[in-house]
Amino acid sequence: MATTAEYTGCGEWEELVAAALLGTGRRQGDPAALLAAAAVQTVRRRAGLRPAEAGPRPRPAPADPRPEPPEPARRRLAQLLAGRTGAGSGSGRRGAAPDLTELLPQWLAAAARHGYRAPAALLPALLDAARARTDLRPRSLDLAGPRGLWLARLNPDWRFALRGGTGGGELPDPEDEAGVRQLWQEGLFAERMALLGAVRAHEPAAAVRLLSGTWATERAEDRLMFLDSLRVGLSEQDEPFLEAALGDRSRNVRATAAELLSALPGSALAGRMARRAVACVGPQGVVPPAECDAGMLRDGVVKRPPAGRGERAWWLGQLVEAAPLSCWRERFGGLGPERIVELPVADGESWREELHAAWCRAAVRQRNAEWAGALLGAASGPPATAPGTASLAERAKLLSVLPDAERADWVARFIRAHGLPEAFQLLAVCAVPWAGALGRAVVDALDAAREAGSYPWSFSGVMGLAERCLDPAEAERLEELTAAARYPEDGAAGAAAYWAEAFQRLVATLRLRAAMLAELAPAPPA
């Protein structure tokens, strides 16, 4: 029978493992002796373990010349990143304390406006927050800057930053041709995207030249994102490059190139689409295209319609949305957009809906405020429809084209006519903070809902937006409503109690936002 000494004499750990797998019965061994030998060998292995050679030390983090926020703002950021929220109850009520996690995006946006960088000690928490919430990534990575990108290279959990970051201060000066060329050829995708944006902002044509030099060797998904970045600063100078991209081997790249060209009313593609569109639509009615020919395909028209759409209607919509809106004034005898969208369509209501929906898409793509206003119609009209829209989502897109003040005034009139339940999508596209007439309309509508006895959770979406978007100056007026919405004397959790809680939270959040902005303000010069 094998003894402890015999097992201990085994030369390799693998022999002990083999003995254990085969069983001591087949080796005529003592199980206790095997375990004792394994214990001895374990101690030997651990005691004799040689430390691995140290890997190369990472190079120091690059400098970030931006200043850190003031100390009170740094403490506030640490509090927001900790994710603490106001205490609620087990019933699912949010309570009267502000939700700190929802204020983090506003802190990041305000810090960016002041040109701050993230405090070094908070970089790990900031990257963790950006990993957990994709909506935070652009602002978080901008704030993290080159040091955040450096740190992300050392932790696989933060790998997302290497494709989504900006590189911050690591970017060369756009006029440094050698530095730009080297980073473009050797940098990470995130760095190249940031570089392309910086060069584009400095000299739009230089960005196209940079892109043209490596276009043929780029991956399809990268070509698509590079091409999409040309929306910023898009001009007629980009047309030759975009025309060439119409022949790209990627369908998504071809479609994006066609979309960008159609946003340039003077482009050759826009002219081709205009000729096709006016041949189909005029004062006499609508005659959709009979086929999708090779020229239409090259110019970005998708041949196969989605389920439930007819082919000819599908082709017509694509032609009209890609045609410059200026072509319709001449086609309809000098009429302006408001008169054109009011005209009946001789061939039936279905063609009218197709035509108006395509004009809506064209107005958004071409950022044409005159057509957007005409297609929106009166704010007092039916909430979900207008001369050119069939849904509030479409109205929200058209609103995004209008100047901020005009947009806010239109939504304020809509709320006064229809109340808050229909306005959520429209409020989401209004510039922050909601000031003036829009802020007053929201507060008045909330007060009217309270007086009507509605429960505030019916307005939870709007209340959440109001906490983030109302002008903090509205806090004083809201305090009056908070006093009016007191808890009932018997303490019953009825509508009055919920409204009191909701208004208290709204006031507290507005005051906290005001404090955040004050903390981020740079100290006055000595």
Coordinates of C-alpha atoms in Angstrom, one line a residue:
M1 CA 0.0 0.0 0.0
A2 CA 1.3 3.4 -0.9
T3 CA 2.4 5.5 2.0
T4 CA 2.5 9.2 2.5
A5 CA 6.3 9.2 1.9
E6 CA 5.8 7.3 -1.4
Y7 CA 3.2 9.9 -2.6
T8 CA 5.3 12.7 -1.4
G9 CA 8.1 11.4 -3.5
C10 CA 6.0 12.0 -6.7
G11 CA 8.0 14.2 -8.8
E12 CA 5.2 16.2 -10.4
W13 CA 1.9 17.6 -9.3
E14 CA 0.4 15.9 -12.4
E15 CA 1.2 12.5 -10.9
L16 CA -0.8 13.2 -7.8
V17 CA -3.7 14.4 -9.9
A18 CA -3.5 11.2 -12.0
A19 CA -3.5 9.1 -8.8
A20 CA -6.6 11.0 -7.5
L21 CA -8.4 10.6 -10.8
L22 CA -7.7 6.8 -11.1
G23 CA -8.5 6.2 -7.4
T24 CA -6.3 4.9 -4.7
G25 CA -7.9 1.5 -5.0
R26 CA -6.3 0.9 -8.4
R27 CA -3.0 2.2 -7.1
Q28 CA -3.3 0.2 -3.8
G29 CA -2.9 3.5 -2.0
D30 CA -4.1 5.1 1.2
P31 CA -6.6 8.0 0.5
A32 CA -5.3 9.8 3.6
A33 CA -1.8 9.5 2.4
L34 CA -2.7 10.9 -1.0
L35 CA -4.4 13.9 0.6
A36 CA -1.4 14.5 2.9
A37 CA 1.0 14.3 -0.1
A38 CA -1.2 16.8 -2.0
A39 CA -1.1 19.2 0.9
V40 CA 2.7 19.0 1.1
Q41 CA 3.1 19.4 -2.6
T42 CA 0.7 22.4 -2.5
V43 CA 2.9 24.1 0.1
R44 CA 6.0 23.4 -2.0
R45 CA 4.4 24.8 -5.1
R46 CA 3.3 27.9 -3.4
A47 CA 6.6 28.5 -1.6
G48 CA 8.6 27.8 -4.7
L49 CA 6.6 30.0 -7.0
R50 CA 8.8 32.5 -8.7
P51 CA 7.3 36.0 -9.3
A52 CA 6.6 36.8 -12.9
E53 CA 8.7 39.4 -14.6
A54 CA 7.2 42.9 -14.2
G55 CA 5.6 44.1 -17.3
P56 CA 6.4 47.5 -18.8
R57 CA 5.1 50.4 -16.8
P58 CA 2.4 52.4 -18.7
R59 CA 3.5 55.7 -20.0
P60 CA 2.3 58.7 -18.0
A61 CA -1.1 60.0 -18.7
P62 CA -1.1 62.9 -21.2
A63 CA -1.6 66.4 -19.9
D64 CA -5.1 68.0 -20.1
P65 CA -4.7 71.8 -20.0
R66 CA -8.3 72.4 -19.1
P67 CA -9.0 73.4 -15.5
E68 CA -10.8 71.3 -12.9
P69 CA -14.1 72.5 -11.7
P70 CA -14.3 74.5 -8.4
E71 CA -14.2 72.4 -5.2
P72 CA -18.0 72.7 -4.5
A73 CA -18.7 71.4 -8.0
R74 CA -16.3 68.5 -7.6
R75 CA -18.1 67.5 -4.5
R76 CA -21.4 67.7 -6.3
L77 CA -20.1 65.5 -9.1
A78 CA -19.0 62.9 -6.6
Q79 CA -22.5 63.0 -5.1
L80 CA -24.2 62.6 -8.5
L81 CA -21.9 59.7 -9.5
A82 CA -22.6 57.9 -6.3
G83 CA -26.1 57.5 -7.7
R84 CA -27.9 58.5 -4.5
T85 CA -31.6 59.3 -4.9
G86 CA -34.2 60.8 -2.8
A87 CA -35.8 58.3 -0.3
G88 CA -39.0 56.8 -1.5
S89 CA -41.3 54.2 -0.1
G90 CA -42.0 50.6 -0.8
S91 CA -45.1 51.7 -2.6
G92 CA -43.1 52.9 -5.6
R93 CA -43.7 56.6 -4.7
R94 CA -40.7 58.7 -5.6
G95 CA -40.9 60.9 -2.5
A96 CA -40.2 64.6 -2.3
A97 CA -36.4 64.6 -2.7
P98 CA -34.7 65.2 -6.1
D99 CA -33.5 62.3 -8.2
L100 CA -29.8 63.0 -8.3
T101 CA -29.0 60.5 -11.1
E102 CA -31.2 62.5 -13.5
L103 CA -29.2 65.7 -12.8
L104 CA -25.9 64.2 -13.9
P105 CA -26.4 64.9 -17.6
Q106 CA -27.1 68.6 -16.8
W107 CA -24.0 68.8 -14.6
L108 CA -21.9 67.4 -17.5
A109 CA -23.4 69.7 -20.0
A110 CA -22.8 72.8 -17.8
A111 CA -19.2 71.7 -17.1
A112 CA -18.6 71.4 -20.9
R113 CA -19.9 74.9 -21.4
H114 CA -17.3 76.2 -19.0
G115 CA -14.5 74.2 -20.5
Y116 CA -13.7 72.0 -17.4
R117 CA -12.0 68.6 -17.3
A118 CA -13.0 65.8 -15.0
P119 CA -11.3 65.7 -11.6
A120 CA -8.6 63.0 -11.8
A121 CA -9.9 61.2 -8.7
L122 CA -13.4 60.8 -10.2
L123 CA -12.3 59.5 -13.6
P124 CA -13.0 55.8 -12.7
A125 CA -16.5 56.6 -11.4
L126 CA -17.2 58.7 -14.4
L127 CA -16.2 55.9 -16.8
D128 CA -18.2 53.4 -14.9
A129 CA -21.3 55.7 -15.2
A130 CA -20.7 56.1 -18.9
R131 CA -20.4 52.3 -19.3
A132 CA -23.7 51.8 -17.5
R133 CA -25.6 54.6 -19.3
T134 CA -25.0 55.1 -23.0
D135 CA -26.8 58.5 -22.9
L136 CA -24.0 59.8 -20.7
R137 CA -21.1 58.7 -22.9
P138 CA -20.5 61.7 -25.2
R139 CA -20.5 64.2 -22.4
S140 CA -18.6 61.9 -20.0
L141 CA -15.9 61.1 -22.5
D142 CA -15.5 64.8 -23.5
L143 CA -15.1 65.7 -19.8
A144 CA -12.7 62.7 -19.2
G145 CA -10.5 63.9 -22.1
P146 CA -7.1 62.4 -22.9
R147 CA -6.6 61.1 -19.4
G148 CA -9.9 59.2 -19.5
L149 CA -8.8 57.6 -22.8
W150 CA -5.4 56.7 -21.3
L151 CA -7.2 55.1 -18.3
A152 CA -9.6 53.2 -20.6
R153 CA -6.7 51.5 -22.3
L154 CA -5.8 49.9 -19.0
N155 CA -9.2 48.4 -18.1
P156 CA -11.2 46.1 -20.5
D157 CA -14.4 47.2 -18.8
W158 CA -13.9 50.7 -20.3
R159 CA -13.1 49.5 -23.9
F160 CA -16.2 51.3 -25.2
A161 CA -14.3 54.6 -24.6
L162 CA -11.7 53.7 -27.2
R163 CA -14.3 53.9 -29.9
G164 CA -16.5 56.6 -28.5
G165 CA -14.1 59.0 -26.9
T166 CA -12.8 62.2 -28.4
G167 CA -9.1 62.1 -27.4
G168 CA -9.4 65.6 -25.9
G169 CA -6.2 67.5 -25.7
E170 CA -4.2 64.8 -27.6
L171 CA -5.3 66.1 -30.9
P172 CA -2.8 68.0 -33.0
D173 CA -3.4 71.5 -34.2
P174 CA -5.4 71.3 -37.5
E175 CA -2.7 73.3 -39.2
D176 CA 0.0 70.8 -38.1
E177 CA -0.2 68.7 -41.3
A178 CA 2.4 66.2 -40.2
G179 CA 0.7 65.6 -36.9
V180 CA -2.7 65.4 -38.4
R181 CA -1.5 62.9 -41.0
Q182 CA 0.2 60.7 -38.4
L183 CA -2.8 60.5 -36.0
W184 CA -5.1 59.9 -38.9
Q185 CA -3.0 56.9 -40.1
E186 CA -2.1 55.5 -36.7
G187 CA -4.8 56.6 -34.2
L188 CA -7.7 54.8 -32.6
F189 CA -11.0 55.1 -34.3
A190 CA -12.2 57.5 -31.5
E191 CA -9.1 59.7 -32.0
R192 CA -9.6 59.7 -35.8
M193 CA -13.3 60.7 -35.4
A194 CA -12.3 63.5 -33.1
L195 CA -9.5 64.6 -35.4
L196 CA -11.9 64.6 -38.4
G197 CA -14.3 66.8 -36.5
A198 CA -11.6 69.2 -35.4
V199 CA -10.2 69.5 -39.0
R200 CA -13.8 69.9 -40.3
A201 CA -14.4 72.7 -37.9
H202 CA -11.2 74.4 -38.9
E203 CA -11.4 73.9 -42.7
P204 CA -14.3 71.7 -44.1
A205 CA -12.5 71.0 -47.4
A206 CA -9.4 69.7 -45.5
A207 CA -11.5 67.1 -43.7
V208 CA -12.7 65.8 -47.0
R209 CA -9.2 65.7 -48.4
L210 CA -8.1 63.7 -45.3
L211 CA -10.9 61.3 -45.7
S212 CA -10.4 60.8 -49.4
G213 CA -6.8 59.7 -48.9
T214 CA -7.7 56.5 -47.0
W215 CA -11.3 56.0 -48.1
A216 CA -10.7 52.9 -50.1
T217 CA -9.0 51.1 -47.2
E218 CA -11.5 52.0 -44.5
R219 CA -14.0 49.4 -43.1
A220 CA -17.6 49.8 -44.2
E221 CA -18.9 50.7 -40.7
D222 CA -16.1 53.3 -40.3
R223 CA -16.8 54.8 -43.7
L224 CA -20.4 55.2 -42.7
M225 CA -19.6 57.0 -39.5
F226 CA -17.0 59.2 -41.2
L227 CA -19.5 60.1 -43.9
D228 CA -22.2 60.9 -41.3
S229 CA -19.8 63.3 -39.6
L230 CA -19.9 65.5 -42.8
R231 CA -23.4 66.7 -41.8
V232 CA -21.6 69.3 -39.7
G233 CA -20.5 72.0 -42.1
L234 CA -22.1 70.4 -45.1
S235 CA -21.7 72.5 -48.2
E236 CA -21.5 72.4 -52.0
Q237 CA -17.7 71.8 -51.6
D238 CA -18.5 68.3 -50.4
E239 CA -20.5 67.4 -53.5
P240 CA -17.8 65.7 -55.6
F241 CA -16.8 63.4 -52.7
L242 CA -20.5 62.6 -52.0
E243 CA -21.2 61.9 -55.7
A244 CA -18.3 59.4 -55.8
A245 CA -19.7 57.8 -52.6
L246 CA -22.9 57.0 -54.5
G247 CA -21.0 54.2 -56.1
D248 CA -19.7 52.8 -52.7
R249 CA -19.9 49.0 -52.2
S250 CA -21.9 49.5 -49.0
R251 CA -25.6 50.1 -49.4
N252 CA -25.7 52.1 -46.1
V253 CA -22.9 54.4 -47.3
R254 CA -24.6 54.9 -50.6
A255 CA -27.9 55.8 -48.8
T256 CA -26.2 58.3 -46.5
A257 CA -24.3 59.9 -49.4
A258 CA -27.6 60.4 -51.3
E259 CA -29.3 61.8 -48.2
L260 CA -26.5 64.3 -47.7
L261 CA -26.6 65.3 -51.3
S262 CA -30.4 65.8 -51.2
A263 CA -29.8 68.2 -48.3
L264 CA -27.8 70.4 -50.7
P265 CA -30.6 72.0 -52.9
G266 CA -28.0 73.0 -55.5
S267 CA -26.5 69.6 -55.9
A268 CA -26.7 67.6 -59.1
L269 CA -28.6 64.8 -57.3
A270 CA -31.1 67.3 -55.9
G271 CA -31.7 68.5 -59.5
R272 CA -32.2 65.0 -60.8
M273 CA -34.7 64.3 -58.0
A274 CA -36.5 67.5 -58.6
R275 CA -37.0 66.6 -62.3
R276 CA -38.3 63.2 -61.3
A277 CA -40.6 64.6 -58.6
V278 CA -42.2 67.4 -60.6
A279 CA -42.9 64.9 -63.4
C280 CA -45.0 63.0 -60.9
V281 CA -46.7 65.7 -58.9
G282 CA -48.4 68.9 -60.1
P283 CA -51.7 70.9 -60.0
Q284 CA -53.4 68.3 -62.0
G285 CA -52.7 65.5 -59.5
V286 CA -50.2 62.7 -58.7
V287 CA -48.8 60.1 -61.1
P288 CA -46.3 57.9 -59.3
P289 CA -43.3 56.5 -61.1
A290 CA -44.0 53.3 -63.1
E291 CA -40.6 51.7 -62.3
C292 CA -37.5 52.2 -60.3
D293 CA -34.8 52.5 -62.9
A294 CA -31.0 52.3 -62.6
G295 CA -30.6 56.0 -62.3
M296 CA -33.0 56.1 -59.3
L297 CA -31.2 53.2 -57.7
R298 CA -27.9 55.0 -58.0
D299 CA -29.4 58.2 -56.5
G300 CA -30.4 56.3 -53.3
V301 CA -33.9 55.2 -54.1
V302 CA -34.6 51.9 -52.3
K303 CA -36.5 49.6 -54.7
R304 CA -38.2 47.1 -52.3
P305 CA -40.9 48.7 -50.1
P306 CA -41.5 47.7 -46.5
A307 CA -44.4 45.4 -45.7
G308 CA -47.7 47.0 -46.3
R309 CA -46.5 49.7 -48.7
G310 CA -47.2 49.8 -52.4
E311 CA -44.1 50.0 -54.7
R312 CA -45.2 53.1 -56.6
A313 CA -46.2 55.0 -53.5
W314 CA -42.8 54.0 -51.9
W315 CA -40.9 55.3 -54.8
L316 CA -42.9 58.5 -55.0
G317 CA -42.2 59.3 -51.4
Q318 CA -38.5 58.9 -51.8
L319 CA -38.4 61.2 -54.9
V320 CA -40.4 63.9 -53.2
E321 CA -38.4 63.9 -49.9
A322 CA -35.1 64.1 -51.8
A323 CA -36.2 67.0 -54.1
P324 CA -35.4 70.6 -53.1
L325 CA -38.5 72.2 -51.7
S326 CA -37.8 75.3 -53.7
C327 CA -38.9 73.4 -56.9
W328 CA -42.6 73.3 -55.8
R329 CA -43.2 77.1 -55.8
E330 CA -42.6 77.2 -59.6
R331 CA -44.5 73.9 -60.1
F332 CA -47.6 75.3 -58.4
G333 CA -47.7 78.7 -60.1
G334 CA -45.8 80.7 -57.5
L335 CA -47.8 79.6 -54.5
G336 CA -46.0 79.6 -51.1
P337 CA -45.8 76.5 -48.8
E338 CA -48.9 77.3 -46.8
R339 CA -51.1 77.5 -49.9
I340 CA -49.5 74.5 -51.4
V341 CA -50.1 72.2 -48.5
E342 CA -53.8 73.3 -48.4
L343 CA -54.5 72.3 -52.0
P344 CA -56.6 69.2 -52.5
V345 CA -55.1 66.3 -54.5
A346 CA -57.3 65.3 -57.4
D347 CA -56.3 61.6 -57.2
G348 CA -57.5 61.0 -53.6
E349 CA -56.7 61.4 -49.9
S350 CA -54.2 58.5 -49.9
W351 CA -51.9 60.3 -52.4
R352 CA -52.3 63.5 -50.4
E353 CA -51.0 61.7 -47.2
E354 CA -48.1 60.2 -49.1
L355 CA -47.2 63.6 -50.6
H356 CA -47.4 65.6 -47.3
A357 CA -45.5 63.0 -45.4
A358 CA -42.7 63.2 -47.9
W359 CA -42.7 67.0 -47.7
C360 CA -42.4 66.7 -43.9
R361 CA -39.3 64.5 -44.3
A362 CA -37.9 67.0 -46.9
A363 CA -38.5 70.0 -44.5
V364 CA -36.6 68.2 -41.7
R365 CA -33.8 67.1 -44.0
Q366 CA -33.3 70.5 -45.6
R367 CA -33.9 72.4 -42.3
N368 CA -36.5 74.5 -44.0
A369 CA -38.4 76.5 -41.3
E370 CA -40.9 78.0 -43.8
W371 CA -42.1 74.6 -45.0
A372 CA -41.9 73.2 -41.5
G373 CA -44.2 75.9 -40.1
A374 CA -46.7 75.4 -43.0
L375 CA -46.8 71.6 -42.4
L376 CA -47.2 72.0 -38.6
G377 CA -50.3 74.1 -39.0
A378 CA -52.0 75.9 -36.1
A379 CA -51.1 74.8 -32.6
S380 CA -54.8 74.9 -31.7
G381 CA -55.7 72.3 -34.3
P382 CA -56.3 68.6 -33.6
P383 CA -53.4 67.4 -31.5
A384 CA -52.2 64.5 -33.6
T385 CA -52.7 65.8 -37.1
A386 CA -51.9 68.9 -39.2
P387 CA -51.7 69.7 -42.9
G388 CA -48.7 67.4 -43.3
T389 CA -48.5 65.2 -40.3
A390 CA -50.3 62.2 -39.0
S391 CA -48.6 61.9 -35.6
L392 CA -47.1 63.9 -32.8
A393 CA -43.8 62.3 -33.5
E394 CA -43.8 63.9 -37.0
R395 CA -44.8 67.2 -35.5
A396 CA -41.9 67.0 -33.0
K397 CA -39.5 66.5 -36.0
L398 CA -40.9 69.6 -37.7
L399 CA -40.7 71.6 -34.6
S400 CA -37.0 70.8 -34.3
V401 CA -36.5 72.9 -37.5
L402 CA -38.0 76.1 -36.1
P403 CA -35.9 78.7 -34.2
D404 CA -35.9 78.1 -30.5
A405 CA -38.2 81.0 -29.6
E406 CA -40.7 80.1 -32.3
R407 CA -40.7 76.5 -31.3
A408 CA -41.3 77.3 -27.6
D409 CA -44.1 79.7 -28.4
W410 CA -45.8 77.1 -30.7
V411 CA -45.6 74.4 -28.0
A412 CA -46.9 76.8 -25.3
R413 CA -50.0 77.5 -27.5
F414 CA -50.4 73.8 -28.0
I415 CA -50.4 73.1 -24.3
R416 CA -52.9 75.8 -23.6
A417 CA -55.2 74.3 -26.3
H418 CA -54.7 70.6 -25.5
G419 CA -53.1 70.3 -22.1
L420 CA -50.0 68.3 -21.1
P421 CA -50.9 64.6 -21.9
E422 CA -50.5 65.2 -25.7
A423 CA -47.4 67.5 -25.3
F424 CA -44.7 65.1 -24.0
Q425 CA -43.0 64.5 -27.4
L426 CA -43.2 68.1 -28.3
L427 CA -41.7 69.3 -25.0
A428 CA -38.7 67.0 -25.5
V429 CA -37.5 69.0 -28.6
C430 CA -37.7 72.4 -26.9
A431 CA -34.6 74.2 -25.9
V432 CA -33.6 74.1 -22.3
P433 CA -34.4 75.8 -20.0
W434 CA -38.1 76.3 -20.7
A435 CA -38.4 79.9 -20.1
G436 CA -41.1 82.6 -20.6
A437 CA -44.4 81.5 -22.1
L438 CA -43.5 77.8 -22.3
G439 CA -42.5 77.5 -18.7
R440 CA -45.7 79.4 -17.6
A441 CA -47.8 77.1 -19.8
V442 CA -46.4 73.9 -18.2
V443 CA -46.8 75.2 -14.7
D444 CA -50.4 76.4 -15.4
A445 CA -51.2 73.0 -16.9
L446 CA -49.9 71.1 -13.9
D447 CA -51.8 73.4 -11.6
A448 CA -55.0 72.8 -13.6
A449 CA -54.5 69.0 -13.4
R450 CA -54.1 69.3 -9.6
E451 CA -57.3 71.3 -9.3
A452 CA -59.1 68.8 -11.5
G453 CA -58.2 66.0 -9.1
S454 CA -56.0 64.0 -11.5
Y455 CA -53.2 62.0 -10.0
P456 CA -49.7 63.2 -10.7
W457 CA -48.5 59.8 -11.9
S458 CA -50.6 60.4 -15.0
F459 CA -48.1 63.2 -15.8
S460 CA -45.0 61.4 -14.6
G461 CA -43.3 61.8 -18.0
V462 CA -43.9 65.5 -18.1
M463 CA -43.0 66.0 -14.4
G464 CA -39.7 64.2 -15.1
L465 CA -39.0 66.6 -18.0
A466 CA -40.1 69.6 -16.0
E467 CA -37.6 68.7 -13.2
R468 CA -34.8 68.7 -15.8
C469 CA -36.0 71.4 -18.2
L470 CA -38.0 74.1 -16.4
D471 CA -36.1 77.4 -15.7
P472 CA -35.0 77.3 -12.1
A473 CA -36.6 80.8 -11.7
E474 CA -40.0 79.0 -11.8
A475 CA -39.3 77.6 -8.3
E476 CA -40.7 80.6 -6.6
R477 CA -44.0 80.4 -8.4
L478 CA -44.1 76.6 -7.9
E479 CA -43.7 77.1 -4.1
E480 CA -47.1 78.8 -4.2
L481 CA -48.6 75.7 -5.8
T482 CA -46.8 73.5 -3.2
A483 CA -48.5 75.4 -0.5
A484 CA -51.8 75.1 -2.2
A485 CA -51.3 71.3 -2.6
R486 CA -50.9 70.6 1.2
Y487 CA -51.3 67.1 2.6
P488 CA -54.8 66.5 3.9
E489 CA -55.2 66.8 7.7
D490 CA -56.1 63.1 8.0
G491 CA -52.9 62.1 6.2
A492 CA -54.7 60.0 3.6
A493 CA -52.6 59.3 0.6
G494 CA -55.0 60.8 -1.9
A495 CA -54.4 62.9 -5.0
A496 CA -53.7 66.0 -2.8
A497 CA -50.9 64.2 -0.9
Y498 CA -49.3 63.0 -4.2
W499 CA -49.4 66.4 -5.7
A500 CA -47.9 68.0 -2.6
E501 CA -45.1 65.5 -2.9
A502 CA -44.6 66.0 -6.6
F503 CA -44.5 69.8 -6.3
Q504 CA -42.1 69.6 -3.4
R505 CA -39.8 67.4 -5.4
L506 CA -40.0 69.7 -8.4
V507 CA -39.2 72.8 -6.3
A508 CA -36.3 71.0 -4.6
T509 CA -34.9 69.9 -8.0
L510 CA -35.1 73.4 -9.5
R511 CA -33.3 74.8 -6.5
L512 CA -30.7 72.1 -6.7
R513 CA -30.2 72.8 -10.4
A514 CA -29.7 76.5 -9.6
A515 CA -27.1 75.6 -6.9
M516 CA -25.3 73.3 -9.4
L517 CA -25.0 76.1 -12.0
A518 CA -23.7 78.5 -9.3
E519 CA -21.1 76.0 -8.2
L520 CA -19.8 75.5 -11.7
A521 CA -19.5 79.2 -12.4
P522 CA -15.8 80.2 -12.5
A523 CA -14.5 82.3 -9.6
P524 CA -14.3 86.0 -10.5
P525 CA -10.7 87.2 -11.2
A526 CA -8.9 88.5 -8.1

